[in-house]
Amino acid sequence: MKFKELLKRTGNDVQIEVYNLPKKAYICTVCNHSAIPEEIWKSNIASVFPIDSKTFGVLVIENVKKS
């Protein structure tokens, strides 16, 4: 699944923490109201996992630089 498809499925009040594979390194936190770097916008998602009721994590396959 592409990151932009995931945003279409989430609500406006959800935060997404983006992590890079294979080391699960933290990249950034985004939401529907924030500016999303193009690298993340076009990235492929390996998995999605819940963090709390308003936040979930996303593992992206591409090597995205920390912003």
PDB file of N, CA and C in Angstrom:
ATOM      1  N   MET A   1       0.839  -1.160   0.000  1.00  0.00           N
ATOM      2  CA  MET A   1       0.000   0.000   0.000  1.00  0.00           C
ATOM      3  C   MET A   1       0.898   1.241   0.000  1.00  0.00           C
ATOM      4  N   LYS A   2       0.477   2.231  -0.702  1.00  0.00           N
ATOM      5  CA  LYS A   2       1.189   3.511  -0.736  1.00  0.00           C
ATOM      6  C   LYS A   2       0.759   4.367   0.463  1.00  0.00           C
ATOM      7  N   PHE A   3       1.665   5.223   0.930  1.00  0.00           N
ATOM      8  CA  PHE A   3       1.398   6.083   2.070  1.00  0.00           C
ATOM      9  C   PHE A   3       0.198   6.992   1.812  1.00  0.00           C
ATOM     10  N   LYS A   4       0.091   7.540   0.605  1.00  0.00           N
ATOM     11  CA  LYS A   4      -1.017   8.448   0.309  1.00  0.00           C
ATOM     12  C   LYS A   4      -2.366   7.733   0.379  1.00  0.00           C
ATOM     13  N   GLU A   5      -2.415   6.435   0.066  1.00  0.00           N
ATOM     14  CA  GLU A   5      -3.651   5.668   0.198  1.00  0.00           C
ATOM     15  C   GLU A   5      -4.033   5.496   1.665  1.00  0.00           C
ATOM     16  N   LEU A   6      -3.027   5.316   2.514  1.00  0.00           N
ATOM     17  CA  LEU A   6      -3.275   5.182   3.945  1.00  0.00           C
ATOM     18  C   LEU A   6      -3.896   6.465   4.506  1.00  0.00           C
ATOM     19  N   LEU A   7      -3.387   7.614   4.110  1.00  0.00           N
ATOM     20  CA  LEU A   7      -3.931   8.887   4.612  1.00  0.00           C
ATOM     21  C   LEU A   7      -5.388   9.071   4.218  1.00  0.00           C
ATOM     22  N   LYS A   8      -5.783   8.590   3.061  1.00  0.00           N
ATOM     23  CA  LYS A   8      -7.177   8.697   2.638  1.00  0.00           C
ATOM     24  C   LYS A   8      -8.090   7.887   3.550  1.00  0.00           C
ATOM     25  N   ARG A   9      -7.565   6.818   4.155  1.00  0.00           N
ATOM     26  CA  ARG A   9      -8.359   5.926   4.998  1.00  0.00           C
ATOM     27  C   ARG A   9      -8.395   6.344   6.460  1.00  0.00           C
ATOM     28  N   THR A  10      -7.549   7.270   6.863  1.00  0.00           N
ATOM     29  CA  THR A  10      -7.496   7.677   8.264  1.00  0.00           C
ATOM     30  C   THR A  10      -8.331   8.928   8.492  1.00  0.00           C
ATOM     31  N   GLY A  11      -8.654   9.155   9.755  1.00  0.00           N
ATOM     32  CA  GLY A  11      -9.391  10.366  10.117  1.00  0.00           C
ATOM     33  C   GLY A  11      -8.467  11.565  10.199  1.00  0.00           C
ATOM     34  N   ASN A  12      -9.042  12.729  10.388  1.00  0.00           N
ATOM     35  CA  ASN A  12      -8.256  13.961  10.449  1.00  0.00           C
ATOM     36  C   ASN A  12      -7.467  14.115  11.737  1.00  0.00           C
ATOM     37  N   ASP A  13      -7.876  13.454  12.806  1.00  0.00           N
ATOM     38  CA  ASP A  13      -7.233  13.629  14.103  1.00  0.00           C
ATOM     39  C   ASP A  13      -6.235  12.529  14.434  1.00  0.00           C
ATOM     40  N   VAL A  14      -5.759  11.815  13.443  1.00  0.00           N
ATOM     41  CA  VAL A  14      -4.822  10.713  13.667  1.00  0.00           C
ATOM     42  C   VAL A  14      -3.401  11.171  13.351  1.00  0.00           C
ATOM     43  N   GLN A  15      -2.469  10.826  14.243  1.00  0.00           N
ATOM     44  CA  GLN A  15      -1.055  11.081  13.991  1.00  0.00           C
ATOM     45  C   GLN A  15      -0.405   9.791  13.519  1.00  0.00           C
ATOM     46  N   ILE A  16       0.545   9.925  12.610  1.00  0.00           N
ATOM     47  CA  ILE A  16       1.246   8.763  12.066  1.00  0.00           C
ATOM     48  C   ILE A  16       2.736   8.938  12.311  1.00  0.00           C
ATOM     49  N   GLU A  17       3.325   8.009  13.044  1.00  0.00           N
ATOM     50  CA  GLU A  17       4.770   8.006  13.253  1.00  0.00           C
ATOM     51  C   GLU A  17       5.383   7.131  12.171  1.00  0.00           C
ATOM     52  N   VAL A  18       6.327   7.669  11.434  1.00  0.00           N
ATOM     53  CA  VAL A  18       6.923   6.966  10.304  1.00  0.00           C
ATOM     54  C   VAL A  18       8.287   6.406  10.716  1.00  0.00           C
ATOM     55  N   TYR A  19       8.476   5.116  10.450  1.00  0.00           N
ATOM     56  CA  TYR A  19       9.728   4.433  10.752  1.00  0.00           C
ATOM     57  C   TYR A  19      10.271   3.808   9.479  1.00  0.00           C
ATOM     58  N   ASN A  20      11.581   3.679   9.401  1.00  0.00           N
ATOM     59  CA  ASN A  20      12.266   3.142   8.232  1.00  0.00           C
ATOM     60  C   ASN A  20      12.692   1.698   8.488  1.00  0.00           C
ATOM     61  N   LEU A  21      12.548   0.842   7.531  1.00  0.00           N
ATOM     62  CA  LEU A  21      13.077  -0.516   7.623  1.00  0.00           C
ATOM     63  C   LEU A  21      14.510  -0.527   7.126  1.00  0.00           C
ATOM     64  N   PRO A  22      15.380  -1.395   7.496  1.00  0.00           N
ATOM     65  CA  PRO A  22      15.163  -2.568   8.348  1.00  0.00           C
ATOM     66  C   PRO A  22      15.380  -2.311   9.832  1.00  0.00           C
ATOM     67  N   LYS A  23      15.922  -1.144  10.217  1.00  0.00           N
ATOM     68  CA  LYS A  23      16.285  -0.918  11.617  1.00  0.00           C
ATOM     69  C   LYS A  23      15.166  -0.311  12.452  1.00  0.00           C
ATOM     70  N   LYS A  24      14.033  -0.046  11.845  1.00  0.00           N
ATOM     71  CA  LYS A  24      12.896   0.590  12.506  1.00  0.00           C
ATOM     72  C   LYS A  24      13.312   1.922  13.129  1.00  0.00           C
ATOM     73  N   ALA A  25      14.077   2.687  12.371  1.00  0.00           N
ATOM     74  CA  ALA A  25      14.546   4.003  12.815  1.00  0.00           C
ATOM     75  C   ALA A  25      13.434   5.030  12.627  1.00  0.00           C
ATOM     76  N   TYR A  26      13.200   5.848  13.646  1.00  0.00           N
ATOM     77  CA  TYR A  26      12.182   6.896  13.597  1.00  0.00           C
ATOM     78  C   TYR A  26      12.557   7.946  12.554  1.00  0.00           C
ATOM     79  N   ILE A  27      11.587   8.345  11.726  1.00  0.00           N
ATOM     80  CA  ILE A  27      11.810   9.380  10.712  1.00  0.00           C
ATOM     81  C   ILE A  27      11.097  10.673  11.109  1.00  0.00           C
ATOM     82  N   CYS A  28       9.773  10.613  11.290  1.00  0.00           N
ATOM     83  CA  CYS A  28       9.008  11.800  11.643  1.00  0.00           C
ATOM     84  C   CYS A  28       7.591  11.416  12.040  1.00  0.00           C
ATOM     85  N   THR A  29       6.837  12.399  12.528  1.00  0.00           N
ATOM     86  CA  THR A  29       5.414  12.231  12.830  1.00  0.00           C
ATOM     87  C   THR A  29       4.642  13.176  11.927  1.00  0.00           C
ATOM     88  N   VAL A  30       3.608  12.656  11.270  1.00  0.00           N
ATOM     89  CA  VAL A  30       2.791  13.464  10.365  1.00  0.00           C
ATOM     90  C   VAL A  30       1.316  13.244  10.667  1.00  0.00           C
ATOM     91  N   CYS A  31       0.483  14.121  10.138  1.00  0.00           N
ATOM     92  CA  CYS A  31      -0.965  13.954  10.193  1.00  0.00           C
ATOM     93  C   CYS A  31      -1.549  14.569   8.924  1.00  0.00           C
ATOM     94  N   ASN A  32      -2.855  14.492   8.787  1.00  0.00           N
ATOM     95  CA  ASN A  32      -3.492  15.026   7.582  1.00  0.00           C
ATOM     96  C   ASN A  32      -3.324  16.534   7.450  1.00  0.00           C
ATOM     97  N   HIS A  33      -3.043  17.233   8.569  1.00  0.00           N
ATOM     98  CA  HIS A  33      -2.921  18.688   8.547  1.00  0.00           C
ATOM     99  C   HIS A  33      -1.487  19.163   8.351  1.00  0.00           C
ATOM    100  N   SER A  34      -0.505  18.258   8.410  1.00  0.00           N
ATOM    101  CA  SER A  34       0.896  18.677   8.315  1.00  0.00           C
ATOM    102  C   SER A  34       1.428  18.529   6.890  1.00  0.00           C
ATOM    103  N   ALA A  35       2.508  19.222   6.625  1.00  0.00           N
ATOM    104  CA  ALA A  35       3.189  19.078   5.338  1.00  0.00           C
ATOM    105  C   ALA A  35       3.940  17.750   5.356  1.00  0.00           C
ATOM    106  N   ILE A  36       3.698  16.936   4.371  1.00  0.00           N
ATOM    107  CA  ILE A  36       4.312  15.599   4.311  1.00  0.00           C
ATOM    108  C   ILE A  36       5.385  15.610   3.231  1.00  0.00           C
ATOM    109  N   PRO A  37       6.625  15.261   3.597  1.00  0.00           N
ATOM    110  CA  PRO A  37       7.698  15.230   2.597  1.00  0.00           C
ATOM    111  C   PRO A  37       7.355  14.288   1.441  1.00  0.00           C
ATOM    112  N   GLU A  38       7.755  14.658   0.246  1.00  0.00           N
ATOM    113  CA  GLU A  38       7.421  13.883  -0.951  1.00  0.00           C
ATOM    114  C   GLU A  38       7.939  12.455  -0.875  1.00  0.00           C
ATOM    115  N   GLU A  39       9.118  12.250  -0.277  1.00  0.00           N
ATOM    116  CA  GLU A  39       9.674  10.892  -0.138  1.00  0.00           C
ATOM    117  C   GLU A  39       8.713   9.991   0.632  1.00  0.00           C
ATOM    118  N   ILE A  40       8.129  10.532   1.694  1.00  0.00           N
ATOM    119  CA  ILE A  40       7.196   9.750   2.506  1.00  0.00           C
ATOM    120  C   ILE A  40       5.879   9.581   1.769  1.00  0.00           C
ATOM    121  N   TRP A  41       5.403  10.630   1.137  1.00  0.00           N
ATOM    122  CA  TRP A  41       4.129  10.604   0.408  1.00  0.00           C
ATOM    123  C   TRP A  41       4.111   9.472  -0.634  1.00  0.00           C
ATOM    124  N   LYS A  42       5.246   9.248  -1.310  1.00  0.00           N
ATOM    125  CA  LYS A  42       5.319   8.242  -2.368  1.00  0.00           C
ATOM    126  C   LYS A  42       5.811   6.877  -1.893  1.00  0.00           C
ATOM    127  N   SER A  43       6.137   6.741  -0.614  1.00  0.00           N
ATOM    128  CA  SER A  43       6.736   5.500  -0.118  1.00  0.00           C
ATOM    129  C   SER A  43       5.724   4.360  -0.006  1.00  0.00           C
ATOM    130  N   ASN A  44       6.248   3.140  -0.044  1.00  0.00           N
ATOM    131  CA  ASN A  44       5.443   1.933   0.136  1.00  0.00           C
ATOM    132  C   ASN A  44       5.472   1.530   1.596  1.00  0.00           C
ATOM    133  N   ILE A  45       4.334   1.074   2.095  1.00  0.00           N
ATOM    134  CA  ILE A  45       4.205   0.693   3.498  1.00  0.00           C
ATOM    135  C   ILE A  45       4.377  -0.815   3.643  1.00  0.00           C
ATOM    136  N   ALA A  46       5.245  -1.215   4.585  1.00  0.00           N
ATOM    137  CA  ALA A  46       5.425  -2.631   4.885  1.00  0.00           C
ATOM    138  C   ALA A  46       4.398  -3.088   5.913  1.00  0.00           C
ATOM    139  N   SER A  47       4.163  -2.274   6.955  1.00  0.00           N
ATOM    140  CA  SER A  47       3.163  -2.617   7.965  1.00  0.00           C
ATOM    141  C   SER A  47       2.703  -1.384   8.723  1.00  0.00           C
ATOM    142  N   VAL A  48       1.546  -1.540   9.355  1.00  0.00           N
ATOM    143  CA  VAL A  48       0.948  -0.489  10.177  1.00  0.00           C
ATOM    144  C   VAL A  48       0.672  -1.111  11.544  1.00  0.00           C
ATOM    145  N   PHE A  49       0.990  -0.380  12.629  1.00  0.00           N
ATOM    146  CA  PHE A  49       0.761  -0.914  13.964  1.00  0.00           C
ATOM    147  C   PHE A  49       0.246   0.197  14.877  1.00  0.00           C
ATOM    148  N   PRO A  50      -0.644  -0.150  15.824  1.00  0.00           N
ATOM    149  CA  PRO A  50      -1.192   0.856  16.742  1.00  0.00           C
ATOM    150  C   PRO A  50      -0.187   1.246  17.815  1.00  0.00           C
ATOM    151  N   ILE A  51      -0.185   2.523  18.192  1.00  0.00           N
ATOM    152  CA  ILE A  51       0.636   2.999  19.301  1.00  0.00           C
ATOM    153  C   ILE A  51      -0.284   3.385  20.459  1.00  0.00           C
ATOM    154  N   ASP A  52      -1.314   4.199  20.185  1.00  0.00           N
ATOM    155  CA  ASP A  52      -2.369   4.490  21.148  1.00  0.00           C
ATOM    156  C   ASP A  52      -3.644   4.802  20.368  1.00  0.00           C
ATOM    157  N   SER A  53      -4.665   5.346  21.044  1.00  0.00           N
ATOM    158  CA  SER A  53      -5.959   5.532  20.384  1.00  0.00           C
ATOM    159  C   SER A  53      -5.941   6.555  19.248  1.00  0.00           C
ATOM    160  N   LYS A  54      -5.008   7.491  19.259  1.00  0.00           N
ATOM    161  CA  LYS A  54      -4.944   8.521  18.210  1.00  0.00           C
ATOM    162  C   LYS A  54      -3.655   8.475  17.399  1.00  0.00           C
ATOM    163  N   THR A  55      -2.804   7.489  17.634  1.00  0.00           N
ATOM    164  CA  THR A  55      -1.506   7.426  16.957  1.00  0.00           C
ATOM    165  C   THR A  55      -1.237   6.003  16.494  1.00  0.00           C
ATOM    166  N   PHE A  56      -0.725   5.875  15.280  1.00  0.00           N
ATOM    167  CA  PHE A  56      -0.235   4.575  14.859  1.00  0.00           C
ATOM    168  C   PHE A  56       1.071   4.727  14.110  1.00  0.00           C
ATOM    169  N   GLY A  57       1.827   3.649  14.073  1.00  0.00           N
ATOM    170  CA  GLY A  57       3.120   3.652  13.418  1.00  0.00           C
ATOM    171  C   GLY A  57       3.054   3.015  12.050  1.00  0.00           C
ATOM    172  N   VAL A  58       3.943   3.436  11.187  1.00  0.00           N
ATOM    173  CA  VAL A  58       4.023   2.916   9.826  1.00  0.00           C
ATOM    174  C   VAL A  58       5.483   2.580   9.533  1.00  0.00           C
ATOM    175  N   LEU A  59       5.721   1.383   9.037  1.00  0.00           N
ATOM    176  CA  LEU A  59       7.056   1.000   8.576  1.00  0.00           C
ATOM    177  C   LEU A  59       7.092   1.164   7.073  1.00  0.00           C
ATOM    178  N   VAL A  60       8.000   2.011   6.573  1.00  0.00           N
ATOM    179  CA  VAL A  60       8.126   2.217   5.132  1.00  0.00           C
ATOM    180  C   VAL A  60       9.316   1.434   4.602  1.00  0.00           C
ATOM    181  N   ILE A  61       9.186   0.949   3.380  1.00  0.00           N
ATOM    182  CA  ILE A  61      10.195   0.076   2.765  1.00  0.00           C
ATOM    183  C   ILE A  61      11.380   0.885   2.239  1.00  0.00           C
ATOM    184  N   GLU A  62      11.106   2.014   1.600  1.00  0.00           N
ATOM    185  CA  GLU A  62      12.173   2.815   1.005  1.00  0.00           C
ATOM    186  C   GLU A  62      13.081   3.426   2.066  1.00  0.00           C
ATOM    187  N   ASN A  63      14.266   3.767   1.649  1.00  0.00           N
ATOM    188  CA  ASN A  63      15.222   4.420   2.537  1.00  0.00           C
ATOM    189  C   ASN A  63      14.914   5.923   2.555  1.00  0.00           C
ATOM    190  N   VAL A  64      14.076   6.350   3.463  1.00  0.00           N
ATOM    191  CA  VAL A  64      13.646   7.738   3.567  1.00  0.00           C
ATOM    192  C   VAL A  64      14.510   8.432   4.605  1.00  0.00           C
ATOM    193  N   LYS A  65      14.987   9.633   4.285  1.00  0.00           N
ATOM    194  CA  LYS A  65      15.844  10.382   5.208  1.00  0.00           C
ATOM    195  C   LYS A  65      14.999  11.033   6.287  1.00  0.00           C
ATOM    196  N   LYS A  66      15.583  11.152   7.473  1.00  0.00           N
ATOM    197  CA  LYS A  66      14.911  11.783   8.608  1.00  0.00           C
ATOM    198  C   LYS A  66      14.703  13.258   8.308  1.00  0.00           C
ATOM    199  N   SER A  67      13.474  13.742   8.576  1.00  0.00           N
ATOM    200  CA  SER A  67      13.174  15.156   8.306  1.00  0.00           C
ATOM    201  C   SER A  67      12.890  15.912   9.578  1.00  0.00           C
TER     202      SER A  67
END
